[in-house]
Coordinates of N, CA and C in Angstrom, one line a residue:
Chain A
X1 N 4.0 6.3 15.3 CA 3.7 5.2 14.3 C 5.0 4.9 13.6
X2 N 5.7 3.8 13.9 CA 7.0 3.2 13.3 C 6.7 2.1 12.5
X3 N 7.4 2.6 11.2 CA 7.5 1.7 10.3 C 7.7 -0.4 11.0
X4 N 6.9 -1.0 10.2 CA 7.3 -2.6 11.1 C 8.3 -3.1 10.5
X5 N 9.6 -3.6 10.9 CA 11.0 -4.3 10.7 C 10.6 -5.5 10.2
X6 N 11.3 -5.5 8.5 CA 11.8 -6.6 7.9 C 13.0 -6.8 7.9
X7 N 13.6 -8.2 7.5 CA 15.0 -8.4 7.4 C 15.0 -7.7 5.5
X8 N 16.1 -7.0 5.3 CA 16.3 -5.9 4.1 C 16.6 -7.0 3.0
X9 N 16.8 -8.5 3.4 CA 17.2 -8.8 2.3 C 17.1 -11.0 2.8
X10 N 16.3 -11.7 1.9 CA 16.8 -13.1 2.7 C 17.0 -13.7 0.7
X11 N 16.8 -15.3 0.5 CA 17.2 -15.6 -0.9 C 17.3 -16.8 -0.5
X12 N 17.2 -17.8 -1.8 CA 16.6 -19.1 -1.5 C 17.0 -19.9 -2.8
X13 N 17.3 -20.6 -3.2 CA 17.4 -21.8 -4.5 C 16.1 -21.8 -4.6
X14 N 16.2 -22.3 -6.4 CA 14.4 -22.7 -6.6 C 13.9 -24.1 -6.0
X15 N 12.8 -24.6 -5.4 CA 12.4 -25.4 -4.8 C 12.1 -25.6 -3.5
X16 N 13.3 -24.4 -3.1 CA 12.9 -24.2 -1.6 C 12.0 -23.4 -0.5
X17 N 11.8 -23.7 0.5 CA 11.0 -22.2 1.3 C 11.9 -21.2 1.8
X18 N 11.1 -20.3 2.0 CA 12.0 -19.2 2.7 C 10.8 -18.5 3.6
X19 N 11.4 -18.3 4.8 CA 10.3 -16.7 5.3 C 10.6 -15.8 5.7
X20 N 10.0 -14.8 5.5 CA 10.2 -13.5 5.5 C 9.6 -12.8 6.8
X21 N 9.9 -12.1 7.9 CA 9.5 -12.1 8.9 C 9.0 -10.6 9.0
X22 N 8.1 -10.1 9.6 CA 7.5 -8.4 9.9 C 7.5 -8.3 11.2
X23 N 7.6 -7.8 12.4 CA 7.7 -7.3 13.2 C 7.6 -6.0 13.8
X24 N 6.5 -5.6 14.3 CA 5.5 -4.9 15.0 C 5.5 -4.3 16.5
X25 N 4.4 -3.9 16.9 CA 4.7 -3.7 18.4 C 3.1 -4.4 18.7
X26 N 2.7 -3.8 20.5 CA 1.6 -4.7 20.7 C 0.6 -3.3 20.3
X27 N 0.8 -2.3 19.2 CA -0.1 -1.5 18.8 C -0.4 -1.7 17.6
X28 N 0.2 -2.2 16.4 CA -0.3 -2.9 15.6 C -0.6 -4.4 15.5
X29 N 0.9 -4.9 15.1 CA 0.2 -6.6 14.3 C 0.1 -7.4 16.0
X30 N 0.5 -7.1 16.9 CA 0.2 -7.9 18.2 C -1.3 -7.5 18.6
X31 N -1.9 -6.9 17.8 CA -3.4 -6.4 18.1 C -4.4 -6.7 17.3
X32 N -3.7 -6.8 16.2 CA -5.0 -7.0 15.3 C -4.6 -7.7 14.3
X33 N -5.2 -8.4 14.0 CA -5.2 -9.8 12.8 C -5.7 -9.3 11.3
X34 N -4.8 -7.7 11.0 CA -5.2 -7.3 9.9 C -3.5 -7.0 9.1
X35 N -2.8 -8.2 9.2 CA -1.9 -7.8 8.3 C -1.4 -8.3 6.9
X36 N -1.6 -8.1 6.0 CA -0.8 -7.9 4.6 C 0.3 -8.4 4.3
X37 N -0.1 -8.7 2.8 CA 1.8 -8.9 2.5 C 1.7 -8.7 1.0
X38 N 3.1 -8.0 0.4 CA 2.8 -7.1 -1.0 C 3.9 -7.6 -1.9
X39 N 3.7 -8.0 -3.0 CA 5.3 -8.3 -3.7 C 5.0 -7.3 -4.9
X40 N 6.2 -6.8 -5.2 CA 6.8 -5.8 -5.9 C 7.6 -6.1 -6.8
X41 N 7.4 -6.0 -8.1 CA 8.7 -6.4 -9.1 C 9.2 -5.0 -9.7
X42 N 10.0 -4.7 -10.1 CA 10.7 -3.0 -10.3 C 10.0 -2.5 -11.6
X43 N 9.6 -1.4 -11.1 CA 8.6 -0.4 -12.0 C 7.2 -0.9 -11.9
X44 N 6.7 -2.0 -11.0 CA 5.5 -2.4 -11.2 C 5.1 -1.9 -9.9
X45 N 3.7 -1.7 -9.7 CA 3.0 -1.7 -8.6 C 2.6 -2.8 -7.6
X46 N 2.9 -2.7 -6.2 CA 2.7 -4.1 -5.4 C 1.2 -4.8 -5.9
X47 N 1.5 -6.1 -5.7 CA 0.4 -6.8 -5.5 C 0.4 -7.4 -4.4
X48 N -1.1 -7.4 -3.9 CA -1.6 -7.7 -2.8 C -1.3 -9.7 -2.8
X49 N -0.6 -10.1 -1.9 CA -0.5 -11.6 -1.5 C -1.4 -12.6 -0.5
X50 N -1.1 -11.5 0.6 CA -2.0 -12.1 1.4 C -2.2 -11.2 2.5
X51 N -3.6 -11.4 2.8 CA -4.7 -10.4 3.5 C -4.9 -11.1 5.1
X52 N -5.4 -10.5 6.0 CA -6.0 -10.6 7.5 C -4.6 -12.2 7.8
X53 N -3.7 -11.7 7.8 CA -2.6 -12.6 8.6 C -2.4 -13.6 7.6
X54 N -3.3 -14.4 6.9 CA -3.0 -15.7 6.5 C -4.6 -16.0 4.9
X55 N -4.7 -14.8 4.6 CA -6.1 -15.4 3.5 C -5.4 -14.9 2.0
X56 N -5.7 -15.7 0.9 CA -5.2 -15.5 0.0 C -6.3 -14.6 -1.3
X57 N -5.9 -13.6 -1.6 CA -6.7 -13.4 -2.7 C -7.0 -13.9 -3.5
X58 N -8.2 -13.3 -4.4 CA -8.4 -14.7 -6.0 C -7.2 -14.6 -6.6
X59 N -6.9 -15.9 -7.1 CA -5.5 -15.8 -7.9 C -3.9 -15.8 -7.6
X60 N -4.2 -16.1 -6.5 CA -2.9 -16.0 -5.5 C -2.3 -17.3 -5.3
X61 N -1.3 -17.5 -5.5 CA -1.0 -19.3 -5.5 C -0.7 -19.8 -4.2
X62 N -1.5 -21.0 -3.8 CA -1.2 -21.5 -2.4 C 0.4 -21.6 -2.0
X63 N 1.0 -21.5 -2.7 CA 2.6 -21.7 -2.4 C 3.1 -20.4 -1.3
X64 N 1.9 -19.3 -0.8 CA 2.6 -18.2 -0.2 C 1.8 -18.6 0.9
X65 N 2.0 -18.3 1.5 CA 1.5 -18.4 3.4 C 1.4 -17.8 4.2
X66 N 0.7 -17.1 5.3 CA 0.8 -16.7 5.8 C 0.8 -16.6 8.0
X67 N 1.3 -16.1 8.5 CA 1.2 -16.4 10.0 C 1.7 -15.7 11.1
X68 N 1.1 -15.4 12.3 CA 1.1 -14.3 13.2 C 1.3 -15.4 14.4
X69 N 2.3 -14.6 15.1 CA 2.7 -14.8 16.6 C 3.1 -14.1 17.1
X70 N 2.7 -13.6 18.2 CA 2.5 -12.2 19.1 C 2.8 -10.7 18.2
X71 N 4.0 -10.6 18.3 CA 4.1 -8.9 17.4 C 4.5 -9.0 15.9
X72 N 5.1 -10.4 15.8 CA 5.3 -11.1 14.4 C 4.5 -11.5 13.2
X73 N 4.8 -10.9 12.4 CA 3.7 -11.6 11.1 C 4.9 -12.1 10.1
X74 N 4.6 -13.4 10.0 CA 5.3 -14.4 8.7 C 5.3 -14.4 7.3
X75 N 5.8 -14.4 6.3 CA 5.4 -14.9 4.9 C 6.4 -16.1 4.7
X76 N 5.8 -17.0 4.1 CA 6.4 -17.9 3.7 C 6.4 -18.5 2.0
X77 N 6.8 -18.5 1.6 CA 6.9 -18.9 0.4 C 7.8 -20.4 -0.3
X78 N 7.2 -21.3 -0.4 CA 7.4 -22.7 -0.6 C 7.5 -22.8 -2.0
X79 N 8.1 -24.0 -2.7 CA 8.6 -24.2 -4.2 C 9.2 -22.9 -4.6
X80 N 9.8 -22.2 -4.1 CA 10.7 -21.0 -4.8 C 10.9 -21.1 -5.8
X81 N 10.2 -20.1 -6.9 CA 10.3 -20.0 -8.2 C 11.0 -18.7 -8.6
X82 N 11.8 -19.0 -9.6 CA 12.0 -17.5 -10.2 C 11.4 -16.5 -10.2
X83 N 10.0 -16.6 -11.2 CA 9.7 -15.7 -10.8 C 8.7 -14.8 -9.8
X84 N 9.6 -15.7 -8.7 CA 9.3 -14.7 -7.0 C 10.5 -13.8 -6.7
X85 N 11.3 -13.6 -7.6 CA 12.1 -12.9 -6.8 C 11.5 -11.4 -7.3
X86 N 11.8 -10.8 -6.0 CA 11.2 -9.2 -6.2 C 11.2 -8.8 -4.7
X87 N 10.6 -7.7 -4.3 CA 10.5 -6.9 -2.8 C 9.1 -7.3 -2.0
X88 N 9.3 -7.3 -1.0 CA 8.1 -8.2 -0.3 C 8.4 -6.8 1.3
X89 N 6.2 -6.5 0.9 CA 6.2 -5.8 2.3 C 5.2 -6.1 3.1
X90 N 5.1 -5.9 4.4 CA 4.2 -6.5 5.2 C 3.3 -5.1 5.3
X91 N 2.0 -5.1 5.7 CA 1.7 -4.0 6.5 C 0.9 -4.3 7.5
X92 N 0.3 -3.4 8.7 CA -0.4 -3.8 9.7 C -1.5 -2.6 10.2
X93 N -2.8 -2.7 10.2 CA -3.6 -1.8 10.6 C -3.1 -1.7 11.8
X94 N -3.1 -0.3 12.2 CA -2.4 0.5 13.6 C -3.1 1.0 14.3
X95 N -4.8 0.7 13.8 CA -5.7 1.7 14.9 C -6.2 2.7 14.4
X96 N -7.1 3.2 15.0 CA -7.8 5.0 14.9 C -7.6 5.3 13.1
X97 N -8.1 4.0 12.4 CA -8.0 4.0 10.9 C -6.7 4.6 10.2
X98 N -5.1 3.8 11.1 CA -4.2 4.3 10.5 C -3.8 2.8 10.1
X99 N -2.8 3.1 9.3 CA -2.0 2.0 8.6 C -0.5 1.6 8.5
X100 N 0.2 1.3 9.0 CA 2.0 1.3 8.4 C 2.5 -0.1 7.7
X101 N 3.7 0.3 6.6 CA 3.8 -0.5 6.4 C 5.1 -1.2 6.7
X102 N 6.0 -2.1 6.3 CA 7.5 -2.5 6.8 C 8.2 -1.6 5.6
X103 N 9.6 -2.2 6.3 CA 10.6 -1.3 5.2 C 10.6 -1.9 4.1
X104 N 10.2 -3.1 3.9 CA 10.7 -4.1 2.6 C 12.0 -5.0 2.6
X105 N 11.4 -6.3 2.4 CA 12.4 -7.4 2.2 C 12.8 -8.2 0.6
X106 N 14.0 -7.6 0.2 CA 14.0 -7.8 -1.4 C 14.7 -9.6 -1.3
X107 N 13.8 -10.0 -1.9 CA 14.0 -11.7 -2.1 C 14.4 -11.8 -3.5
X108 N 15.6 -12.8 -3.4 CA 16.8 -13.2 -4.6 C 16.7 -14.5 -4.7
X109 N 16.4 -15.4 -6.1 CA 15.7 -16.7 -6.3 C 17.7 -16.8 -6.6
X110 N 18.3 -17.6 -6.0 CA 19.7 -18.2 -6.2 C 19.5 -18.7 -8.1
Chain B
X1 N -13.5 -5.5 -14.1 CA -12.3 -5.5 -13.1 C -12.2 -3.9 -12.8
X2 N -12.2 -3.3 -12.0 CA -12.1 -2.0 -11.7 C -10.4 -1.5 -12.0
X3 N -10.5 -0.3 -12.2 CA -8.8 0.5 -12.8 C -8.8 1.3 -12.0
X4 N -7.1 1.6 -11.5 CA -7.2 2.9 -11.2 C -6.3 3.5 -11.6
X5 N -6.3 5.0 -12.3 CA -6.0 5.5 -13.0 C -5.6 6.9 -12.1
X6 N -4.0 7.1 -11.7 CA -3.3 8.7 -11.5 C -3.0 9.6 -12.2
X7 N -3.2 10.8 -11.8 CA -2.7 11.9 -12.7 C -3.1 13.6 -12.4
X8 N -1.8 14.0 -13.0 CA -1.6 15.3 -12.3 C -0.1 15.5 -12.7
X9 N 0.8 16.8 -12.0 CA 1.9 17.0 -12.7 C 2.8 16.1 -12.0
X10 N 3.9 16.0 -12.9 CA 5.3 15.3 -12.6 C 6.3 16.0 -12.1
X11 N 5.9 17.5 -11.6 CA 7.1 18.2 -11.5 C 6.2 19.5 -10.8
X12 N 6.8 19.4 -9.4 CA 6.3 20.3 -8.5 C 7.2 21.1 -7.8
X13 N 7.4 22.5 -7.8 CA 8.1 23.2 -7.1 C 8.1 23.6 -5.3
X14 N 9.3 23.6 -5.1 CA 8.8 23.3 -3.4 C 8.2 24.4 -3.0
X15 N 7.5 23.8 -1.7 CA 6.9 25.2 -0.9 C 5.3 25.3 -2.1
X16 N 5.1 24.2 -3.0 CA 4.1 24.6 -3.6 C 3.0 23.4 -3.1
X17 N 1.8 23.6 -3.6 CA 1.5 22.2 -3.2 C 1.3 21.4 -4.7
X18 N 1.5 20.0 -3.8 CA 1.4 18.9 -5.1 C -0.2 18.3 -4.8
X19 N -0.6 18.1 -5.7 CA -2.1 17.9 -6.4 C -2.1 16.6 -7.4
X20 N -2.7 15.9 -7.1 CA -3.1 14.1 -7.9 C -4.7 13.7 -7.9
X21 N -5.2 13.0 -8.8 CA -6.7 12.5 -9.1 C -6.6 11.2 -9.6
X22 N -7.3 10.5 -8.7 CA -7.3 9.2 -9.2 C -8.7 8.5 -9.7
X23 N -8.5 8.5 -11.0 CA -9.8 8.2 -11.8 C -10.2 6.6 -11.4
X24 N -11.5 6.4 -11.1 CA -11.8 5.1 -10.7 C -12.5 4.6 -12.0
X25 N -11.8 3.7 -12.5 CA -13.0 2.8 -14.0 C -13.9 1.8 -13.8
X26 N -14.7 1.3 -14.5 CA -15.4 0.2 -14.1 C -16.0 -0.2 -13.0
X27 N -16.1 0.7 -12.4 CA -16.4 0.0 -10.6 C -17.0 1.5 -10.2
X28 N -18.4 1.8 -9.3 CA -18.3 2.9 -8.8 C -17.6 3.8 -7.0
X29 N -17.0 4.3 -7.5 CA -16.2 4.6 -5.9 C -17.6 4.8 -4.9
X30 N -18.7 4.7 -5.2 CA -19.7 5.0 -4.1 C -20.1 3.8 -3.5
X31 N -19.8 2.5 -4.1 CA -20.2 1.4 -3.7 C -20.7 1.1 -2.2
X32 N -19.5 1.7 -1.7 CA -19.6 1.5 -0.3 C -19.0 0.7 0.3
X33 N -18.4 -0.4 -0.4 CA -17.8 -1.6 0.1 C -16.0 -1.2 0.6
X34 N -15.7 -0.4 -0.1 CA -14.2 0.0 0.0 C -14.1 1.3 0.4
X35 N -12.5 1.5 0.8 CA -11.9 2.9 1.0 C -11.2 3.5 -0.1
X36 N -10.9 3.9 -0.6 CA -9.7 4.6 -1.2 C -8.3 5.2 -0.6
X37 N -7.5 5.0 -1.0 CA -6.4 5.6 -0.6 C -5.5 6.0 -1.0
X38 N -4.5 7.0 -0.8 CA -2.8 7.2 -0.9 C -1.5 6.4 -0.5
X39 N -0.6 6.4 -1.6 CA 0.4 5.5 -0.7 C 1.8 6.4 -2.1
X40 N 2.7 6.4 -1.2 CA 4.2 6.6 -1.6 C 5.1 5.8 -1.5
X41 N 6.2 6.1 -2.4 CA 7.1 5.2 -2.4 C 8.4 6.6 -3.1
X42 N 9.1 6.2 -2.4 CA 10.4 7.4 -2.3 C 11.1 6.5 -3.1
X43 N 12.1 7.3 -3.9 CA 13.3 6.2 -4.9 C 13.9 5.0 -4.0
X44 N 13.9 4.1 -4.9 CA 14.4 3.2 -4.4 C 14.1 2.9 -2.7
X45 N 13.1 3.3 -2.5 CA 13.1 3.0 -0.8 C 11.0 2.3 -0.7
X46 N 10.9 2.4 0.5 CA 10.0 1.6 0.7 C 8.5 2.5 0.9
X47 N 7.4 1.5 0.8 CA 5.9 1.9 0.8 C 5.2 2.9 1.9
X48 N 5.0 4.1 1.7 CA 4.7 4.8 2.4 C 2.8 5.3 2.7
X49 N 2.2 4.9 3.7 CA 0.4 4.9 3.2 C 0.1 6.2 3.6
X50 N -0.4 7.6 3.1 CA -0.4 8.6 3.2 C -2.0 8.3 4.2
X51 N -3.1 8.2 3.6 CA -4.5 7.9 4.1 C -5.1 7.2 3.3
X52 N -6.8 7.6 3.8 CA -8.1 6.9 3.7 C -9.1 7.7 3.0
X53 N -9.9 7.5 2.3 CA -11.3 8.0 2.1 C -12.2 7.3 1.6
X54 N -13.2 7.7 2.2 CA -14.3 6.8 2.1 C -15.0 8.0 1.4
X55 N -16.5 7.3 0.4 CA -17.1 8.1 -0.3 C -17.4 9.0 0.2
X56 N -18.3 8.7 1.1 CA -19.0 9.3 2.0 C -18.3 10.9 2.5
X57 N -16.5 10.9 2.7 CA -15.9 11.8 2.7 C -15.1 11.7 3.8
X58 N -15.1 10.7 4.8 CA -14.8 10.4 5.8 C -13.2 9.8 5.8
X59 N -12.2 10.8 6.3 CA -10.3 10.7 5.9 C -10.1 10.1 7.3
X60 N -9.2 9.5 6.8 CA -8.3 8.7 7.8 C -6.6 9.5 7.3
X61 N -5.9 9.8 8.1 CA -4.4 10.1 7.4 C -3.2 9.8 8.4
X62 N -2.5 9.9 8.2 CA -1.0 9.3 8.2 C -0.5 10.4 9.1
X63 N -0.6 10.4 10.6 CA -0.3 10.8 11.1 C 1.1 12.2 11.1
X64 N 2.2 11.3 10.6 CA 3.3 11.6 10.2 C 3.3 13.3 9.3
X65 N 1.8 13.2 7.9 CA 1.8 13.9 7.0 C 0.2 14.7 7.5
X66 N -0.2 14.6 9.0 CA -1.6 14.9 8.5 C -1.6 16.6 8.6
X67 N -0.8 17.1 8.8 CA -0.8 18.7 8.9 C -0.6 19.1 7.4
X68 N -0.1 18.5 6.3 CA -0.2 19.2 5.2 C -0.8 18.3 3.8
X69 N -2.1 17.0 4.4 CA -2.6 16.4 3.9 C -4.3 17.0 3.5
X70 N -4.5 16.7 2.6 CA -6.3 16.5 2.4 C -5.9 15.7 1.4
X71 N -7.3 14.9 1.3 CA -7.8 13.9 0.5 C -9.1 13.9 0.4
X72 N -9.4 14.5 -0.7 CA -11.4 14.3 -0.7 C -11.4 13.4 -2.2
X73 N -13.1 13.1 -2.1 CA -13.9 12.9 -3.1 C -14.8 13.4 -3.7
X74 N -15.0 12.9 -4.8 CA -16.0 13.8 -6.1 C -16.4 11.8 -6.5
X75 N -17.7 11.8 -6.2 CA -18.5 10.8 -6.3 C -19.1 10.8 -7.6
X76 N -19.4 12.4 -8.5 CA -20.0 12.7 -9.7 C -18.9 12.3 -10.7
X77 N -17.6 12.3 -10.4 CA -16.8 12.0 -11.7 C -15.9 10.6 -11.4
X78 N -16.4 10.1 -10.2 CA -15.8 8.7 -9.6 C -14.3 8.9 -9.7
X79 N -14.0 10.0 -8.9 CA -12.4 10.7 -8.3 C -12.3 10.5 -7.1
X80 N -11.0 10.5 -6.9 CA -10.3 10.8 -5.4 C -9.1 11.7 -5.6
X81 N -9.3 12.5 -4.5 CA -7.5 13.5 -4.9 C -6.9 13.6 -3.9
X82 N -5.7 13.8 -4.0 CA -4.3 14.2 -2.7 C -3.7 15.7 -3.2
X83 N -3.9 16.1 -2.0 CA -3.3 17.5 -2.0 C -2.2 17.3 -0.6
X84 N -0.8 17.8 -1.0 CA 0.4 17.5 -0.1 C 0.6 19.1 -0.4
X85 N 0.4 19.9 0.7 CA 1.0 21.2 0.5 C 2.8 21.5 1.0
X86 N 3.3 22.2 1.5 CA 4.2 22.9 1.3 C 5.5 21.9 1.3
X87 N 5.4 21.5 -0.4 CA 6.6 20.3 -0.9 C 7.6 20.6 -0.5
X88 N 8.8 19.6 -0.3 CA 10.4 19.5 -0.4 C 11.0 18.6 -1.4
X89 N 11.8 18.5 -1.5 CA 12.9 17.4 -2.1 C 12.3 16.2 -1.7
X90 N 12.0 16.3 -0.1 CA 11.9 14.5 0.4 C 10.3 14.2 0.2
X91 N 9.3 15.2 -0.9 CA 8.2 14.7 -1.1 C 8.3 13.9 -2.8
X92 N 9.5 13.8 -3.2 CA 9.9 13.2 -4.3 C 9.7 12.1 -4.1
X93 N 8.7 11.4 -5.4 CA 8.2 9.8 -4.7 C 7.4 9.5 -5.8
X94 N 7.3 7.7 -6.2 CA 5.8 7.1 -6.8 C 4.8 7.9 -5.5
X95 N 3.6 7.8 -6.7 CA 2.4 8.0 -5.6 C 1.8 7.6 -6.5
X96 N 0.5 6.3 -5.4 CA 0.0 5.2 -5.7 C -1.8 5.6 -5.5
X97 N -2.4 5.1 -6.3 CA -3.8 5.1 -5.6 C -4.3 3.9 -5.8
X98 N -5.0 3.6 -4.6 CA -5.5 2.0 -4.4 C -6.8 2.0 -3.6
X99 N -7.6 0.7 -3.9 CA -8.7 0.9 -3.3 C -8.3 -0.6 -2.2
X100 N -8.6 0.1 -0.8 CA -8.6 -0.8 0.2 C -9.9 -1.7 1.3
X101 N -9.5 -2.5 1.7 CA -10.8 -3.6 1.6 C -11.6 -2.6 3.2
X102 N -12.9 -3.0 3.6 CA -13.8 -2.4 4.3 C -12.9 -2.0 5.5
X103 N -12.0 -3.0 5.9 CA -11.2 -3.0 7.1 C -10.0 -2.2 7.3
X104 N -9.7 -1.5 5.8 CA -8.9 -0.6 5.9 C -7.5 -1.2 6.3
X105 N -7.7 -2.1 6.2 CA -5.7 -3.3 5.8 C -5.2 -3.5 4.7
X106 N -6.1 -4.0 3.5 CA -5.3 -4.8 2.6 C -6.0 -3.7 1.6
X107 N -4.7 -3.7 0.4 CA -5.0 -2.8 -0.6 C -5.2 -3.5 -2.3
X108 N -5.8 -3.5 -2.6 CA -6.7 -5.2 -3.4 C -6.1 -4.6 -5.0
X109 N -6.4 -3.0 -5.1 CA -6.4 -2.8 -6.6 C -5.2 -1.4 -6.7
X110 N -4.4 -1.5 -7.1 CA -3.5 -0.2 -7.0 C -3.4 0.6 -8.8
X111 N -2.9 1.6 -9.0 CA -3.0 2.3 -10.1 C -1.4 1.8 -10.7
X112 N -1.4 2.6 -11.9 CA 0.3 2.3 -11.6 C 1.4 3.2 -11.2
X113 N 1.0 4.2 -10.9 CA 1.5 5.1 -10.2 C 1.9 6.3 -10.9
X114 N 2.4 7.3 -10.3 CA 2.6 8.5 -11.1 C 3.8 9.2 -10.3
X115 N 5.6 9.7 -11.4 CA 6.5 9.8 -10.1 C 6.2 11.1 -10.3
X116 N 6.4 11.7 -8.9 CA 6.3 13.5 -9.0 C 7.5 14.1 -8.2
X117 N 8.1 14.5 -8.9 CA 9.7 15.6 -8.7 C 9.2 16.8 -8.1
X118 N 9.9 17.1 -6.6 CA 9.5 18.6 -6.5 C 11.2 19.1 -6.7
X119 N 11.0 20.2 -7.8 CA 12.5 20.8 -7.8 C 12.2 22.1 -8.5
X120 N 13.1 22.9 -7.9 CA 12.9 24.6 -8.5 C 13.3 24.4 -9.7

């Protein structure tokens, strides 16, 4: 069970999109349409963004997005606001009720 | 809105084990609707998901850690605990408790964590 590859670091002007990419094998996110996405600001605890590939929780602002293509899972993030900048992780159910998550991608608002 | 609430020592000697309870508020852990879980996070480095428990008592764990993992529940005091026995240096880490949705993907409510040093 290998951690899923993010890029360590992407960054964007305010207004713009950016996305953040996870990458998997065909044992997790190429299997199952159960992946996550978590933003983290320093000393705080992640919050949950978005759930089963692309669903947003209550309170979650449509500006984040989500999307799966074969072992890949997407986040996108449109009107780039300040305060989005922080660590963003993917995770993917892996089966036999295990879980992994990515290494984390720290996003920098220009 | 349900809480969740860590706690236990901050400072564990290695080769000992480390011990956490995560108090559930407002919400009862027996619902049934959710799992509970463990998750790490090493300095400055990234999210680590130790396991699962369901009320019921039913663990799911993290391959990686499951030789020196338990995780039960106590439904009477709406607890969950992680026991990580025989610590090192590289069990130095936040440790998080969160309740995760039926599907055992997404983790909805997290605590705020609690850091625990293992050092002689």
């Amino acid at each position: 069970q290998s951690a899923l590859t993010q890029p360590a670091s992407v960054s964007g002007s305010p207004g713009q999109s950016i996305t953040i990419s996870c990458t998997g094998t065909s044992s997790d996110v190429g299997t199952y349409n159960l992946v996550s996405w978590y933003q983290q600001h320093p000393g705080k605890a992640p919050k949950l963004m978005i759930y089963e590939v692309s669903k947003w929780p209550s309170g979650v602002s449509n500006r984040f997005s989500g999307s799966k293509s074969g072992n890949t899972a997407s986040l996108t993030i449109s009107g780039l606001q300040a305060e989005d900048e922080g660590d963003y992780y993917c995770s993917s159910y892996a089966g036999s009720g295990t879980l992994v998550f990515g290494g984390g991608t720290r996003l920098t608002v220009l | 809105q349900v809480q969740l609430q860590e706690s236990g020592p901050g400072l564990v000697k290695p080769s000992q084990t480390l011990s956490l309870t995560c108090t559930v508020s407002d919400g009862s852990i027996s619902s049934g609707t959710y799992y509970w879980s463990w998750i790490r996070q090493h300095p400055g480095k990234g999210l680590e998901w130790i396991g699962f428990i369901y009320y019921s008592g039913s663990t799911y764990y993290n391959p990686s850690l499951k030789s020196r993992v338990t995780i039960s529940v106590d439904t009477s005091k709406n607890q969950f605990s992680l026991e990580l026995s025989s610590v090192t240096a590289a069990d130095t880490a936040v440790y998080y408790c969160a309740r995760a949705f039926w599907n055992r993907d997404a983790f909805d409510i997290w605590g705020q964590g609690t850091m625990v040093t293992v050092s002689s």
